[in-house]
Coordinates of N, CA and C in Angstrom, one line a residue:
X1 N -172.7 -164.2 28.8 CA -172.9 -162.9 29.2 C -172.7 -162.8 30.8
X2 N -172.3 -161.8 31.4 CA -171.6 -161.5 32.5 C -172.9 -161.5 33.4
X3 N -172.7 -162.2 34.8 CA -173.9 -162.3 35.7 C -174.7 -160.9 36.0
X4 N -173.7 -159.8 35.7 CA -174.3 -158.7 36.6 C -175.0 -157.8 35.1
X5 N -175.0 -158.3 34.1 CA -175.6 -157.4 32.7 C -176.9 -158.1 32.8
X6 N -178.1 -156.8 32.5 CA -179.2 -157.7 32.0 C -179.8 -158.0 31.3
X7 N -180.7 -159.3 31.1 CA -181.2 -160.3 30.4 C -182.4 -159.5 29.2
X8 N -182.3 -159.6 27.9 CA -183.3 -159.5 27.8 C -185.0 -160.1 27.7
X9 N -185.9 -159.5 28.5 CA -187.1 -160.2 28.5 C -188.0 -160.0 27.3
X10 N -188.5 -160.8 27.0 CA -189.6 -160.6 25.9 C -191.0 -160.9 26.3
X11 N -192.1 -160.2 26.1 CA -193.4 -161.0 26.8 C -194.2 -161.9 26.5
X12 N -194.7 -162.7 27.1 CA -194.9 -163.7 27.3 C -196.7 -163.9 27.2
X13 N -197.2 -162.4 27.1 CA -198.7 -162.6 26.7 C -198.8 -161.4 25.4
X14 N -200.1 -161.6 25.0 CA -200.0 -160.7 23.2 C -201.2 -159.6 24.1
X15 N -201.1 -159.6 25.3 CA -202.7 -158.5 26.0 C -201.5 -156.9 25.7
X16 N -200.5 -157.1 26.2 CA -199.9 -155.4 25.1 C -199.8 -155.1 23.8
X17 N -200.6 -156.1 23.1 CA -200.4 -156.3 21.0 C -201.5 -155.5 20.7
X18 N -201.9 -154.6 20.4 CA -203.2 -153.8 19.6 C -203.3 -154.6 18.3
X19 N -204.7 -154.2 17.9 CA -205.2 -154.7 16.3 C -204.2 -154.0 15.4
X20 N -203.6 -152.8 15.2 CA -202.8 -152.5 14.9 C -201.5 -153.3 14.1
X21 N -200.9 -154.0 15.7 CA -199.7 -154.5 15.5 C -200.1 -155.9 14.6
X22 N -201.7 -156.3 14.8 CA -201.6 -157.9 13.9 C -201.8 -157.2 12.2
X23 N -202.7 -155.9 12.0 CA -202.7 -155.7 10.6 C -201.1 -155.8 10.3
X24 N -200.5 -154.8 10.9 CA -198.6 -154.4 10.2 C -198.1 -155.9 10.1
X25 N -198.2 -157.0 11.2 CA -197.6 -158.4 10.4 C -198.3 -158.8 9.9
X26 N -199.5 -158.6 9.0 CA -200.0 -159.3 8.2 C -199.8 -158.7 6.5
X27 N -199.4 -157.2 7.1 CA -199.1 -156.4 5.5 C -197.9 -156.6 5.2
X28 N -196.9 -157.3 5.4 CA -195.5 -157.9 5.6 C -194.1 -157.3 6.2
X29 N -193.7 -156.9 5.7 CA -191.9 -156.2 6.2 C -192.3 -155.3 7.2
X30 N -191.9 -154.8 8.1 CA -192.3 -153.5 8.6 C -191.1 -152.4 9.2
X31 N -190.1 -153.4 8.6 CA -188.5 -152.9 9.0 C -188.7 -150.7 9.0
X32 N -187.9 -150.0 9.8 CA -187.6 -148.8 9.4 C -186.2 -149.1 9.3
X33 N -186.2 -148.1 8.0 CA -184.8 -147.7 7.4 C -183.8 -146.6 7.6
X34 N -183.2 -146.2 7.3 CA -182.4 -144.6 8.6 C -181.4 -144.6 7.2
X35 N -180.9 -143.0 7.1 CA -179.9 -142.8 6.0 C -178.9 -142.1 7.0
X36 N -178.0 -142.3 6.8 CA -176.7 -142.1 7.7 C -175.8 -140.8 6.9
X37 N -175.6 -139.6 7.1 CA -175.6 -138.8 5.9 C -173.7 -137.8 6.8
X38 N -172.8 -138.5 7.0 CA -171.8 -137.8 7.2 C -171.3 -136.4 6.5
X39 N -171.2 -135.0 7.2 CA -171.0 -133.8 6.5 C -169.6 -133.8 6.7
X40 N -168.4 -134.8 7.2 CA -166.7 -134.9 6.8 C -166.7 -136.5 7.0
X41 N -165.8 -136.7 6.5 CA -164.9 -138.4 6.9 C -165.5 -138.6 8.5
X42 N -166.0 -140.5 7.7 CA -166.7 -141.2 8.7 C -165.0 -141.7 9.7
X43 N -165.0 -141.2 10.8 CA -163.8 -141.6 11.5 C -163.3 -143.2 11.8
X44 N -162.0 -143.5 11.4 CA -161.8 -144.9 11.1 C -162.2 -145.7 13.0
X45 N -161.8 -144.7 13.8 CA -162.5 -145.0 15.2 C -162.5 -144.4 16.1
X46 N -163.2 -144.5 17.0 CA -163.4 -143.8 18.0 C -162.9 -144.4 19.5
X47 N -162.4 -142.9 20.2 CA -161.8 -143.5 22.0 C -163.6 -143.7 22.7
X48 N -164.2 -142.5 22.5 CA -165.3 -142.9 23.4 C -166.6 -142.6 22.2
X49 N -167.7 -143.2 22.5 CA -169.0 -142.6 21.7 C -170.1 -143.1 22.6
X50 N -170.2 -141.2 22.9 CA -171.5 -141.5 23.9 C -172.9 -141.3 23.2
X51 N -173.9 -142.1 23.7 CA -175.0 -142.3 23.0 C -176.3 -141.9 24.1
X52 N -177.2 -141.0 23.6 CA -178.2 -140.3 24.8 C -179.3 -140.2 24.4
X53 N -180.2 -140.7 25.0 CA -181.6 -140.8 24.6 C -182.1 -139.8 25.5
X54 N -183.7 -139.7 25.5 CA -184.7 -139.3 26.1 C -184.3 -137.6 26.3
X55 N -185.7 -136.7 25.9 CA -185.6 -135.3 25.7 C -184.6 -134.2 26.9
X56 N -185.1 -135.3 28.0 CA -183.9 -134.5 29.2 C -182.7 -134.4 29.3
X57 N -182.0 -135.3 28.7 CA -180.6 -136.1 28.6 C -180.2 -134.9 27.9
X58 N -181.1 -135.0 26.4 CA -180.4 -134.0 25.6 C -180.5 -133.3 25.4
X59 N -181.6 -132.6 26.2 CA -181.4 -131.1 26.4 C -180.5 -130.4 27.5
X60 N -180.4 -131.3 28.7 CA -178.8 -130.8 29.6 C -177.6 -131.0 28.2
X61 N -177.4 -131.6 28.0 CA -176.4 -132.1 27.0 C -176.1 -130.8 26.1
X62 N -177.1 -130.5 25.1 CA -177.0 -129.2 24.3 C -177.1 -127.8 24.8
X63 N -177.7 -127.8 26.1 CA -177.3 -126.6 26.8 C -175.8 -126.7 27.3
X64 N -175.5 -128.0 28.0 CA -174.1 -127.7 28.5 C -173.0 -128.2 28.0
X65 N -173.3 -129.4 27.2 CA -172.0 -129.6 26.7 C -171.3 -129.6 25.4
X66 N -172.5 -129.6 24.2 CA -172.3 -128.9 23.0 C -171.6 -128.2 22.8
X67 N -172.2 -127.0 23.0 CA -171.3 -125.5 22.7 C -171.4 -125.7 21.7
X68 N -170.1 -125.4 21.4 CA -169.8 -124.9 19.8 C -169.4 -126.3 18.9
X69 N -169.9 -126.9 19.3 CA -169.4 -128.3 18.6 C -170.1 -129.1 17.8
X70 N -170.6 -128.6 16.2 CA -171.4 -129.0 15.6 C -171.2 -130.3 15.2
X71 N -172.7 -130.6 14.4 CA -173.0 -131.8 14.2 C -172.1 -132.3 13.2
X72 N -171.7 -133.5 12.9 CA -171.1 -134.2 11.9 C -171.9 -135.2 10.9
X73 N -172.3 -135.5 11.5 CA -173.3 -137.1 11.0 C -175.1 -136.7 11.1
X74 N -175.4 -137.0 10.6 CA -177.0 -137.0 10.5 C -177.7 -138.4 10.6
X75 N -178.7 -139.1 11.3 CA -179.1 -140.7 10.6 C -180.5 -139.9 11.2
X76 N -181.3 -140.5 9.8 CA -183.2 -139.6 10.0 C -183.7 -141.0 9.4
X77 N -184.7 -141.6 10.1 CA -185.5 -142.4 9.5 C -186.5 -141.8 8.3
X78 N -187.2 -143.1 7.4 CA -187.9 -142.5 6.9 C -189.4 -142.0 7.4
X79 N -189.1 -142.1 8.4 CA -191.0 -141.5 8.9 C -190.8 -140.8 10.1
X80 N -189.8 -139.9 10.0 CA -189.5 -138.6 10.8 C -188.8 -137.7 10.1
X81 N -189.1 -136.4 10.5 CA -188.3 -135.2 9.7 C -187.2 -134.5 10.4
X82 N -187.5 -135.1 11.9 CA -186.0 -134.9 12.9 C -184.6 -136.1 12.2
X83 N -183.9 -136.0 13.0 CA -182.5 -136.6 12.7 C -181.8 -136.9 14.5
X84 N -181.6 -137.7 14.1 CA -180.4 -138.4 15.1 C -179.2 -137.6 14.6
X85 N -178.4 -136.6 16.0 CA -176.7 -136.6 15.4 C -175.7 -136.9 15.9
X86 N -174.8 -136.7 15.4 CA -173.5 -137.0 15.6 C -172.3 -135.5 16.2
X87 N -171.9 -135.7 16.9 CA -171.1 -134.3 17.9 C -169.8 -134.6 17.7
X88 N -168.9 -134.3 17.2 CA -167.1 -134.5 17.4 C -167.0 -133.6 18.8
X89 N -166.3 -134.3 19.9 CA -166.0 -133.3 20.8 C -164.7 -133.5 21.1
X90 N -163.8 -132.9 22.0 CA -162.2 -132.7 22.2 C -162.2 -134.4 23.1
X91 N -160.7 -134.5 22.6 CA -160.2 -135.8 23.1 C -160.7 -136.5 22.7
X92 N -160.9 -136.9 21.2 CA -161.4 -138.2 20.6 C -162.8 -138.7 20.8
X93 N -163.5 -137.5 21.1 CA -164.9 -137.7 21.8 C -166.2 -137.5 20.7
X94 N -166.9 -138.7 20.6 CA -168.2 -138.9 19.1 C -169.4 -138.3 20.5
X95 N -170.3 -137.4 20.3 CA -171.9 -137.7 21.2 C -172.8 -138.2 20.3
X96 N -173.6 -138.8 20.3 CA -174.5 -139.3 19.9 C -175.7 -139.0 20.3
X97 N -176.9 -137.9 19.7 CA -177.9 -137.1 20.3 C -179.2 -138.4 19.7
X98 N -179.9 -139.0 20.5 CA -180.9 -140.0 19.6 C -182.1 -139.0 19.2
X99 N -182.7 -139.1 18.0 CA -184.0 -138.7 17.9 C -185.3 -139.0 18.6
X100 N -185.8 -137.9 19.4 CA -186.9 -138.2 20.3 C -188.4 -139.5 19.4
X101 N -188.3 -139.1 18.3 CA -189.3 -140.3 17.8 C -189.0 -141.9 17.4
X102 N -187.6 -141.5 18.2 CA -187.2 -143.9 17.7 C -187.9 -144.2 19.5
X103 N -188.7 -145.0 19.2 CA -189.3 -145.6 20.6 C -189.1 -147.0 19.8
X104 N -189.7 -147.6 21.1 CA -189.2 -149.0 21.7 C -189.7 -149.8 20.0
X105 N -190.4 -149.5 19.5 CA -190.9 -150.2 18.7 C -190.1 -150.7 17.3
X106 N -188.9 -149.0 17.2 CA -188.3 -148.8 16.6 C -186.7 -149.0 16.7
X107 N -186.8 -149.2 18.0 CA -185.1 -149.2 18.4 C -184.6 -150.3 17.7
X108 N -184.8 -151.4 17.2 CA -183.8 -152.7 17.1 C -183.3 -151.9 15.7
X109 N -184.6 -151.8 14.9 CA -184.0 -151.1 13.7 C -182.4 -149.9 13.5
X110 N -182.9 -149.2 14.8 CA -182.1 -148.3 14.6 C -180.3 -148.3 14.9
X111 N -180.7 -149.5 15.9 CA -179.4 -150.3 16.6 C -178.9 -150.5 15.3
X112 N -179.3 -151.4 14.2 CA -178.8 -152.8 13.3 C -177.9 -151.4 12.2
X113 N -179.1 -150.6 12.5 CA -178.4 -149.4 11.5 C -177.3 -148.6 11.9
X114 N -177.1 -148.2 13.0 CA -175.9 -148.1 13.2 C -174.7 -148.9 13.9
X115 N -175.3 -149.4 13.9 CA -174.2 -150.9 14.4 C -172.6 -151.0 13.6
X116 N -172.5 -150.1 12.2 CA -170.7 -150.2 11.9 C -170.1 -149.3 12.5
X117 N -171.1 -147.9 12.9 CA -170.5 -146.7 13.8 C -170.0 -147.3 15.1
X118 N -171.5 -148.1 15.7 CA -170.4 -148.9 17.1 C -169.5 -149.3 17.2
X119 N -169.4 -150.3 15.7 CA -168.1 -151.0 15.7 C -166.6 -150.1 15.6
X120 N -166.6 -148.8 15.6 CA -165.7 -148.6 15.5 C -165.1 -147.9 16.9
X121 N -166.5 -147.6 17.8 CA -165.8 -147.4 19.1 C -164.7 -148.2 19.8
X122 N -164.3 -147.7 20.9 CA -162.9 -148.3 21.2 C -164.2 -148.4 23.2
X123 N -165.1 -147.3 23.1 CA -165.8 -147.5 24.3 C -167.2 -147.0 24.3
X124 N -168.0 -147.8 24.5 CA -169.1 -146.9 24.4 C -169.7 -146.6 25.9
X125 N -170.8 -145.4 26.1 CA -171.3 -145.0 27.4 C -172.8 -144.9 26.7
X126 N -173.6 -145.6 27.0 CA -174.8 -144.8 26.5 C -175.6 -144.4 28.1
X127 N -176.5 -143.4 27.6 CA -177.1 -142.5 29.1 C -178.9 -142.5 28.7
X128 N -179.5 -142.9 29.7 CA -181.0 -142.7 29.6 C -181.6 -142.3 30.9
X129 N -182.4 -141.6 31.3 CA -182.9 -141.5 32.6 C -184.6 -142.1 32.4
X130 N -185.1 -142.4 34.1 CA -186.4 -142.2 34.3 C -186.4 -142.2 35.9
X131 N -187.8 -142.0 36.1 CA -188.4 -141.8 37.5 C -188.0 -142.7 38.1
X132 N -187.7 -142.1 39.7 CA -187.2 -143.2 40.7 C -187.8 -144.1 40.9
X133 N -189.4 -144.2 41.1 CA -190.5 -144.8 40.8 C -190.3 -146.0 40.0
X134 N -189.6 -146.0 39.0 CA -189.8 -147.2 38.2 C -188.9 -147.6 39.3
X135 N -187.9 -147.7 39.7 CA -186.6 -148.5 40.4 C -187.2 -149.5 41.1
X136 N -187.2 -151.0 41.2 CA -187.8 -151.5 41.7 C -187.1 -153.0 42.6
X137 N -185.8 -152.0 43.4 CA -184.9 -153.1 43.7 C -185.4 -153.0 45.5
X138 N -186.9 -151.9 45.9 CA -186.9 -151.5 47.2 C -185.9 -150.2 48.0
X139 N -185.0 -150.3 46.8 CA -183.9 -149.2 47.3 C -184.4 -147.7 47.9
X140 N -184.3 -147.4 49.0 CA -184.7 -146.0 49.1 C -184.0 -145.1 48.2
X141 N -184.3 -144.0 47.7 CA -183.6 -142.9 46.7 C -182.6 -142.2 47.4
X142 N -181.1 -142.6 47.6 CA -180.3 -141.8 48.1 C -180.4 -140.5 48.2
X143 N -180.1 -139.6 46.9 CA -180.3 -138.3 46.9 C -181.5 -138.3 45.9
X144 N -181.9 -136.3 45.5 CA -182.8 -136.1 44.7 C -182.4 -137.0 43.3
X145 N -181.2 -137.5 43.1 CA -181.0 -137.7 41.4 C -179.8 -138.8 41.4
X146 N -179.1 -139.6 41.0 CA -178.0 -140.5 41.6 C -178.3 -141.7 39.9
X147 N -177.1 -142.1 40.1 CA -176.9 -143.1 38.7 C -176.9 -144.5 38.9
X148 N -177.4 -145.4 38.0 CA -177.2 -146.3 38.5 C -176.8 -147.3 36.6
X149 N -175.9 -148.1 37.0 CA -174.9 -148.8 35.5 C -174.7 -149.8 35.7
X150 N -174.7 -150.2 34.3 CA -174.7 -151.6 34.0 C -173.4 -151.6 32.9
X151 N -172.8 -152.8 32.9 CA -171.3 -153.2 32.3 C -171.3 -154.0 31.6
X152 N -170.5 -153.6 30.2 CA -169.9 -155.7 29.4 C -169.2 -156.0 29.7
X153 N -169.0 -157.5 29.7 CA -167.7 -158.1 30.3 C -166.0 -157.2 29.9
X154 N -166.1 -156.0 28.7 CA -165.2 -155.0 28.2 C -164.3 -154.3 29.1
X155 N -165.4 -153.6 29.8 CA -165.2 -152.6 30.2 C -164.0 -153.1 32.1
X156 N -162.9 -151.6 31.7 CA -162.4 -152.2 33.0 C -162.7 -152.1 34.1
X157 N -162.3 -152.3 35.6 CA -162.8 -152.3 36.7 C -163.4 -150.7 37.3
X158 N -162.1 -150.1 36.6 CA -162.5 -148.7 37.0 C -163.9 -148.4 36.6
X159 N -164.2 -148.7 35.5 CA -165.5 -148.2 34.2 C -166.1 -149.3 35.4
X160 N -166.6 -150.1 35.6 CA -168.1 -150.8 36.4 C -167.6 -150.3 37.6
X161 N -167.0 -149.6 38.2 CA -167.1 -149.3 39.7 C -167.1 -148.1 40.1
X162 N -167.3 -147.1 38.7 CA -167.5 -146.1 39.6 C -169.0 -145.2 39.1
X163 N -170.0 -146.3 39.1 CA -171.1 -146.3 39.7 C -171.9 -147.3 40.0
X164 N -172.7 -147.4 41.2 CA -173.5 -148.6 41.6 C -174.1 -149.2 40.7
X165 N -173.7 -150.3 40.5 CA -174.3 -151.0 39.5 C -176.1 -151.4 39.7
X166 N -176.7 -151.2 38.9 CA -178.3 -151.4 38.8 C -179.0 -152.9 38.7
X167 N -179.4 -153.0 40.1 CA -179.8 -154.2 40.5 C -180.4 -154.8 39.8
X168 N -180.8 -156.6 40.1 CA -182.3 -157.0 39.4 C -183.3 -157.1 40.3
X169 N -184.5 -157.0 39.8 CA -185.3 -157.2 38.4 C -185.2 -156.0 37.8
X170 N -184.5 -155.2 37.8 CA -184.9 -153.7 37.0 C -184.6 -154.2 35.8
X171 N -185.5 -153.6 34.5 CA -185.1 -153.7 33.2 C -184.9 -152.3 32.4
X172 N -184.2 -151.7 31.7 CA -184.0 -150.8 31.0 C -184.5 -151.2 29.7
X173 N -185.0 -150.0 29.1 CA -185.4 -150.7 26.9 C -185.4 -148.9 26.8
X174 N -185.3 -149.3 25.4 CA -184.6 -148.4 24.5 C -183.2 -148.1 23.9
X175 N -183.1 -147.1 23.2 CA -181.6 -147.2 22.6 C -181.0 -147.6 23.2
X176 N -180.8 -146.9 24.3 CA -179.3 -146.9 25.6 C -179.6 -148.3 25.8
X177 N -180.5 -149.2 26.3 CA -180.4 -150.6 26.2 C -180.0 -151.5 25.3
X178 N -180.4 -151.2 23.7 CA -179.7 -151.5 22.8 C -177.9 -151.8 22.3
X179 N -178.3 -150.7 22.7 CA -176.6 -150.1 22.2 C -175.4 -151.1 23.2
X180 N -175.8 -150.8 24.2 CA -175.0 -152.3 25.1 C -175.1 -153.5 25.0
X181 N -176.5 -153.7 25.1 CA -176.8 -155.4 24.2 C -175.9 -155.2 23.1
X182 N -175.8 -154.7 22.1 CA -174.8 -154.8 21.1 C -173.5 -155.1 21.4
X183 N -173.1 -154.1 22.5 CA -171.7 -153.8 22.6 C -171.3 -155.6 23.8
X184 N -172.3 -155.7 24.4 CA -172.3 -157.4 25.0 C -171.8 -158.8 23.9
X185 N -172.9 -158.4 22.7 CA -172.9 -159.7 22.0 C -171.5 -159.5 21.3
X186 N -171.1 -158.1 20.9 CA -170.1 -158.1 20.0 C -168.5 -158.5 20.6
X187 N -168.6 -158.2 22.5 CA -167.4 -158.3 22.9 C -166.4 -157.1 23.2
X188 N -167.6 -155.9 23.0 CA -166.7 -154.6 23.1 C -166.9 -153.7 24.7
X189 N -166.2 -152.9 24.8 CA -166.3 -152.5 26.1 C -167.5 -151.9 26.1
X190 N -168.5 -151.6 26.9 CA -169.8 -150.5 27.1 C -170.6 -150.5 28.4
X191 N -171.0 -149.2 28.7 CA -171.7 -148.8 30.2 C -173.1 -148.5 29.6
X192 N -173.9 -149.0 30.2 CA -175.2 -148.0 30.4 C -175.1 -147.2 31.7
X193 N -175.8 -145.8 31.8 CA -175.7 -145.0 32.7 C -177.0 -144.6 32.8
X194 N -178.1 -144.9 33.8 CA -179.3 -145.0 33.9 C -179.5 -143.7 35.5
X195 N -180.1 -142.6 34.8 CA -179.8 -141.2 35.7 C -181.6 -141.5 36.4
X196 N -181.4 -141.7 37.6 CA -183.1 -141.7 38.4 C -183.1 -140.4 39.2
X197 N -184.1 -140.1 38.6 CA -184.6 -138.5 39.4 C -186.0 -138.6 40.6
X198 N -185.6 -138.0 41.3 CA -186.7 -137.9 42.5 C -188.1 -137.2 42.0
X199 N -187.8 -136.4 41.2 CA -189.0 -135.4 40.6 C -188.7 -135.2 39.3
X200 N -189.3 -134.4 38.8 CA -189.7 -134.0 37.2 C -188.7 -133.0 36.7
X201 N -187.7 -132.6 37.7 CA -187.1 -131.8 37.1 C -185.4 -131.7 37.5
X202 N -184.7 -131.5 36.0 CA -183.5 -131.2 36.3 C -182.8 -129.7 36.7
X203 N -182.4 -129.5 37.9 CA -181.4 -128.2 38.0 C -180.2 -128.5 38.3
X204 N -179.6 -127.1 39.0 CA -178.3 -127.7 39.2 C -177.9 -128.4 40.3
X205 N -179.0 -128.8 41.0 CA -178.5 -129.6 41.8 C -178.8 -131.3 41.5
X206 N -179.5 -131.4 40.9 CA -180.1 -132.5 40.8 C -179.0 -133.4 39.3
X207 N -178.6 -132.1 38.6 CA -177.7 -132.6 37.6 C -176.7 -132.9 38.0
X208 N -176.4 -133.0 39.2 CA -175.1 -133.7 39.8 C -174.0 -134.4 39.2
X209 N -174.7 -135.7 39.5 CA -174.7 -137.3 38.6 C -173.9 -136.7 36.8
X210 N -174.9 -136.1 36.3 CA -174.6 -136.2 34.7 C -173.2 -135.5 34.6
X211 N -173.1 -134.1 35.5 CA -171.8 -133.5 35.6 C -170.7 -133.8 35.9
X212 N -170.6 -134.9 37.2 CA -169.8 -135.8 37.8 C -169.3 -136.8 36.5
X213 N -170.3 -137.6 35.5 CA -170.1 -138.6 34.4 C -169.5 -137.8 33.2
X214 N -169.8 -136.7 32.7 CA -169.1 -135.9 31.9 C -167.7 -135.3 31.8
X215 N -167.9 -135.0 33.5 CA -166.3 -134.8 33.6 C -165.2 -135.9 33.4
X216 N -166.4 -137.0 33.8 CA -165.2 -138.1 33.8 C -164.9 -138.9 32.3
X217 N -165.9 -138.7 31.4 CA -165.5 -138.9 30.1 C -165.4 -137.8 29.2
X218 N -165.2 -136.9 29.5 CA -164.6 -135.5 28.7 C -163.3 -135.5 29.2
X219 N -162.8 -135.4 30.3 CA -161.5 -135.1 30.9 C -161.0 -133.8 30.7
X220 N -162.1 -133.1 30.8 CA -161.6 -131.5 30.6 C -162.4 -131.1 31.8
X221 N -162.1 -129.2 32.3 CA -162.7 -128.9 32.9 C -163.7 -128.4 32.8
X222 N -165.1 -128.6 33.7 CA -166.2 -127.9 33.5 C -166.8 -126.8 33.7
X223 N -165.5 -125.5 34.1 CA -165.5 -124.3 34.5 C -166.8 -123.6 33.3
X224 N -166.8 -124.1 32.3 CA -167.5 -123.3 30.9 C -169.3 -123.9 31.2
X225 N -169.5 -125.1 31.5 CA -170.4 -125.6 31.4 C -171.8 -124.8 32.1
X226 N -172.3 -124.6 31.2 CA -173.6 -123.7 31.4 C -175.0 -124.8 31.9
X227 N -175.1 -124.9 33.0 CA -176.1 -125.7 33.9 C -177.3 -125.3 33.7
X228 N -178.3 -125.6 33.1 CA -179.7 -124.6 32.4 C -180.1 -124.8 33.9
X229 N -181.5 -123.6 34.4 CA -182.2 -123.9 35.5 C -183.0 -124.6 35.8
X230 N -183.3 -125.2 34.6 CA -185.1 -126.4 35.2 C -185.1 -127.0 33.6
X231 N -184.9 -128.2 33.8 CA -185.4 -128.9 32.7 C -186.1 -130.1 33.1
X232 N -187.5 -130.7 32.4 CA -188.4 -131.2 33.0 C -188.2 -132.8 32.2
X233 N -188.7 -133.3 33.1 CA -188.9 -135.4 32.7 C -190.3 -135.7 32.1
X234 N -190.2 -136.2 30.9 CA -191.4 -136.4 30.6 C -191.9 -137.4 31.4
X235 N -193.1 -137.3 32.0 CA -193.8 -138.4 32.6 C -194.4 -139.2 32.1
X236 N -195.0 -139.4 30.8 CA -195.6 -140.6 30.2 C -196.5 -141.2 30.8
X237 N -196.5 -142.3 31.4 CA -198.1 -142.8 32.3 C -197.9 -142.9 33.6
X238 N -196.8 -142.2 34.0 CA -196.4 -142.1 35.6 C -198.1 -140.8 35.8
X239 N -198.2 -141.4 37.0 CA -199.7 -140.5 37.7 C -198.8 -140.4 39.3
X240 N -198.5 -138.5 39.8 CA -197.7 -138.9 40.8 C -199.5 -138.0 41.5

């Protein structure tokens, strides 16, 4: 694996394991399963398939760059009534919308399950944001919002250079971490694009970054793109 991709850690004490987690290995399997439910022909491959986690991502996303471009594919676990979808967009373009209830617990599963879809990319980009806060390379925060990516040994020079690559010790998890680990072990090209926000909310100025990255894997123009005015970051156990 390439010096500048990162490692994954696993932990090293069981003080984050609740009683919980020892009943479920002791009741045995605890795999989640996902049904993958295509409404046309599963496409033999793909130029790009972008893949987007976290509720902010995808709500700029469906405000601005959906449009009229319905879903194709469905994948719903069995212990959610949401769905993960699938987007056909112009120029050979798959989006991949994640369902807000695959958390960390759930991602490997969800990876393994779609893992023949990856295989048919030709490039993947997956996108996750969080607080600048977590960033923890000392870096002061350039602007209010700015990108920071990580690369497989795939991808060409242009694709790792044209964003600052995301230093260590930072660690990313979740899909968008997955989905590269995948695209690492398999040998295929893939970006993570990790969007850090100064505050809790996206506008149009702060969605900079995402519009700047869209344009550059859409390759169309973004004269149409409808910029919502405020969309917020969940904070989770950030206390600002």
């Amino acid at each position: 694996m390439a010096d500048f991709f990162g490692e994954v850690v696993h932990p090293n004490s069981r003080a984050f394991w609740t009683e919980d987690d020892d009943e479920s290995e002791e009741a045995g399997d605890t795999t989640v399963s996902f049904t993958i439910d295509w409404t046309e022909t599963c496409p033999e491959k793909m130029k790009t398939l972008i893949i987007a986690e976290t509720p902010l991502i995808k709500d700029f996303i469906e405000q601005s760059v959906i449009q009229d471009h319905k879903s194709i594919c469905s994948i719903t676990s069995q212990n959610s009534k949401e769905s993960s979808r699938i987007h056909r967009l112009p120029n050979d373009v798959f989006l991949c919308l994640i369902d807000s209830h695959i958390n960390l617990t759930i991602a490997g599963d969800f990876i393994e399950a779609i893992s023949p879809i990856l295989s048919k990319s030709e490039n993947t980009i997956a996108i996750t944001c969080n607080h600048v806060s977590q960033l923890k390379c000392g870096e002061k925060a350039p602007e209010l919002s700015f990108i920071r990516s990580l690369s497989t040994r795939g991808v060409t020079e242009k694709q790792r250079n044209f964003f600052p690559v995301l230093s260590q010790p930072n660690i990313v998890a979740g899909v968008a971490a997955g989905v590269i680990s995948h695209a690492e072990v398999m040998n295929l090209p893939g970006t993570l694009a990790v969007l850090y926000l100064d505050g809790f909310e996206l506008d149009s100025q702060s969605a900079q970054p995402l519009i700047k990255l869209f344009k550059e894997l859409l390759s169309y123009d973004l004269k149409d793109f409808n910029v919502p005015s405020s969309l917020f970051l969940e904070k989770g156990n950030l206390y600002m």
